[in-house]
Structure formats: structure tokens, C-alpha cells
Short mmCIF file of C-alpha atoms and ligand atoms in Angstrom, two decimals:
data_model
loop_
_atom_site.label_atom_id
_atom_site.label_comp_id
_atom_site.label_asym_id
_atom_site.label_seq_id
_atom_site.Cartn_x
_atom_site.Cartn_y
_atom_site.Cartn_z
CA MET A 949 86.67 98.33 174.19
CA LYS A 950 82.99 98.70 174.91
CA TYR A 951 83.69 101.51 177.35
CA CYS A 952 86.43 103.07 175.38
CA LEU A 953 86.08 105.82 172.94
CA VAL A 954 88.52 105.58 170.14
CA LEU A 955 89.30 109.15 169.56
CA LEU A 956 90.46 109.82 166.09
CA VAL A 957 92.37 113.02 166.01
CA ALA A 958 89.88 114.23 163.47
CA ALA A 959 87.22 114.07 166.16
CA VAL A 960 88.94 116.92 167.88
CA ILE A 961 88.03 119.84 165.77
CA ALA A 962 90.67 122.42 166.17
CA ARG A 963 89.59 125.75 164.84
CA GLU A 964 92.33 128.19 164.52
CA VAL A 965 91.80 131.73 163.39
CA VAL A 966 94.99 133.00 161.78
CA GLY A 967 97.25 131.93 164.68
CA HIS A 968 100.10 129.47 164.38
CA GLY A 969 100.32 126.38 166.50
CA MET A 970 100.10 122.63 166.54
CA MET A 971 98.39 120.10 168.71
CA LEU A 972 101.03 117.84 170.24
CA ASP A 973 99.05 115.76 172.74
CA PRO A 974 97.25 114.06 171.22
CA PRO A 975 99.18 114.91 168.11
CA ASN A 976 97.07 116.11 165.23
CA ARG A 977 97.47 114.17 162.00
CA GLY A 978 99.75 116.76 160.50
CA SER A 979 102.13 116.53 163.48
CA LEU A 980 102.31 112.75 163.91
CA TRP A 981 105.56 112.64 161.96
CA ARG A 982 107.24 114.65 164.73
CA PHE A 983 106.88 111.61 166.99
CA ASP A 984 108.48 109.17 164.51
CA ILE A 985 105.23 107.28 164.11
CA PRO A 986 105.53 104.79 161.23
CA GLY A 987 103.38 105.74 158.27
CA ALA A 988 102.95 109.36 159.33
CA VAL A 989 103.27 111.76 156.43
CA PRO A 990 105.69 114.63 157.11
CA ASN A 991 103.96 117.98 157.12
CA TYR A 992 106.42 120.78 157.68
CA TYR A 993 103.59 123.31 157.75
CA ASP A 994 101.74 121.79 160.69
CA THR A 995 101.81 125.10 162.51
CA GLY A 996 100.09 126.80 159.61
CA ASN A 997 96.57 125.36 159.74
CA ASN A 998 94.48 128.48 159.60
CA CYS A 999 91.21 127.51 157.96
CA GLY A 1000 92.51 128.84 154.66
CA SER A 1001 93.19 132.32 156.12
CA PHE A 1002 91.05 134.71 158.08
CA GLY A 1003 89.65 136.18 154.87
CA VAL A 1004 88.47 132.80 153.61
CA GLN A 1005 87.04 131.87 156.98
CA TYR A 1006 85.33 135.23 157.50
CA SER A 1007 83.75 135.14 154.04
CA LEU A 1008 82.21 131.76 154.89
CA GLY A 1009 80.68 132.82 158.19
CA MET A 1010 83.69 131.55 160.20
CA LYS A 1011 83.52 128.01 158.81
CA CYS A 1012 86.61 125.90 159.26
CA GLY A 1013 87.48 122.35 158.27
CA VAL A 1014 88.56 119.67 160.70
CA CYS A 1015 92.00 120.42 162.14
CA GLY A 1016 92.19 123.82 160.51
CA ASP A 1017 91.82 122.90 156.85
CA ALA A 1018 90.05 125.41 154.65
CA TRP A 1019 86.33 124.68 154.49
CA THR A 1020 86.50 125.16 150.73
CA ASP A 1021 89.16 122.45 150.20
CA PRO A 1022 87.93 119.40 148.30
CA ARG A 1023 87.11 116.41 150.52
CA PRO A 1024 88.75 114.52 151.94
CA ARG A 1025 90.66 117.58 153.16
CA ASP A 1026 94.35 117.06 154.00
CA ASN A 1027 93.80 116.53 157.73
CA GLU A 1028 90.70 114.37 157.41
CA ASN A 1029 90.94 110.61 157.54
CA THR A 1030 91.83 109.30 154.05
CA GLY A 1031 93.10 112.80 153.24
CA LYS A 1032 96.77 113.46 152.46
CA LEU A 1033 97.70 113.26 156.17
CA GLY A 1034 94.95 110.92 157.35
CA ARG A 1035 96.57 107.50 157.14
CA GLY A 1036 94.35 105.71 159.65
CA ILE A 1037 96.82 106.20 162.49
CA ILE A 1038 95.07 106.44 165.87
CA ALA A 1039 97.14 108.87 167.89
CA LYS A 1040 95.63 108.08 171.28
CA THR A 1041 92.57 106.52 172.86
CA TYR A 1042 90.58 107.78 175.81
CA GLN A 1043 87.86 106.41 178.02
CA ALA A 1044 84.50 107.91 177.14
CA GLY A 1045 83.55 110.78 179.42
CA SER A 1046 87.03 111.22 180.82
CA VAL A 1047 88.67 114.57 181.37
CA ILE A 1048 91.79 114.79 179.27
CA GLU A 1049 94.80 117.03 179.13
CA THR A 1050 95.92 118.32 175.79
CA LYS A 1051 99.07 120.10 174.75
CA ILE A 1052 99.16 122.72 172.06
CA ASN A 1053 102.26 124.56 170.99
CA ILE A 1054 101.31 128.08 169.99
CA THR A 1055 104.14 129.48 167.93
CA ALA A 1056 102.45 132.77 167.04
CA ASN A 1057 99.28 133.98 168.70
CA HIS A 1058 97.26 136.18 166.41
CA ASN A 1059 94.13 135.89 168.51
CA GLY A 1060 93.58 132.38 167.21
CA THR A 1061 91.34 129.88 169.00
CA PHE A 1062 90.91 126.14 169.33
CA THR A 1063 87.53 124.50 169.79
CA TYR A 1064 87.15 120.92 170.99
CA ARG A 1065 84.01 118.98 170.10
C1 NAG B 1849 107.10 124.56 169.82
O1 NAG B 1849 107.39 125.15 168.58
C2 NAG B 1849 108.63 125.83 168.55
C3 NAG B 1849 108.74 126.53 167.21
O2 NAG B 1849 108.62 125.62 166.15
C4 NAG B 1849 109.75 124.84 168.80
O3 NAG B 1849 110.98 125.51 168.83
C5 NAG B 1849 109.53 124.14 170.13
O4 NAG B 1849 110.50 123.13 170.31
C6 NAG B 1849 108.15 123.51 170.15
N1 NAG B 1849 107.90 122.95 171.47
C7 NAG B 1849 107.54 121.67 171.62
C8 NAG B 1849 107.27 121.24 173.02
O5 NAG B 1849 107.42 120.90 170.69
C1 NAG B 1850 93.75 140.67 169.57
O1 NAG B 1850 92.60 141.10 170.25
C2 NAG B 1850 92.80 142.30 170.97
C3 NAG B 1850 91.53 142.57 171.78
O2 NAG B 1850 90.39 142.36 171.00
C4 NAG B 1850 93.14 143.42 170.00
O3 NAG B 1850 93.38 144.61 170.72
C5 NAG B 1850 94.39 143.05 169.23
O4 NAG B 1850 94.66 144.01 168.26
C6 NAG B 1850 94.21 141.69 168.56
N1 NAG B 1850 95.48 141.29 167.96
C7 NAG B 1850 95.54 140.76 166.75
C8 NAG B 1850 96.91 140.35 166.30
O5 NAG B 1850 94.56 140.56 166.04
#
């Protein structure tokens, strides 16, 4: 474990600007239910994380919550750990410093972006 980085999905900050899509590998918290993971909270709007809309995001200087929640949402935001969808489920673990492949299903591209940190 010493050399392993436990990557909580929240650590991957997905910023999406108005587009529609979901992170499937590793699954974001709002999409865990699609993989029949016990304890995952169904979120039928997991393609709709858009930082609260472009207008909200733009008015805040392009701020976005973790996993596309609106920056202005009260904390913990839905996709944050202990939030509505954050049930402490670790979707995947990776070795620190490794190069990883991710899969994102873009269902409507409105010039949205994802940023990994
Ligand atoms: C991607 O999303 C579309 C629309 O919801 C769905 O039909 C398709 O099965 C999804 N693809 C994967 C690999 O989950
Ligand atoms: C996406 O960006 C291109 C180039 O900047 C622009 O021409 C187009 O209108 C944009 N589309 C949307 C849906 O914002």
C-alpha cells in the first residue's frame, strides 16, 4: 500500500463546460450504480454534470466543483465524498505515478472539457 495511491474518484476533477458525458473508467461517483456496485446511489442524471450551467460557471470565473457539481452548491456537494453520491466507495486504485487510461462517454459535445488533476 505504501507505493499505491488510492485514487478516490473525487481526486479526478472533471470539469465539464455545458457538454454531456460521464466518466466510466474509473467510474465517477454518480455513475457507479451503472456497474451494479453495492451501495452506489442511482443517479440517472450522471451525464448532466455541467458545473451548474455555463452561465453559473462563467459568472464565477469558470469555477466548477469536483466532478462537475456547481461551485455554488452547499458542501458536501453531491459528487463529493460524504455528499449524496459519495458513499465511500473506492472505484479503482492506481500505482502512484502510473500512466492510466480513462474512458469517458460523451453523449453530447457542446465544447465541454475535462481536466484531470
Ligand atoms: C454512452 O451513452 C449512451 C447514451 O446514454 C449509451 O447509449 C451508450 O450505451 C453509452 N456507452 C457506454 C459504453 O456506456
Ligand atoms: C464550439 O467551438 C467552435 C470553435 O470555437 C465554435 O465554432 C462552435 O460554435 C462551438 N460550438 C458550441 C456548441 O458551442
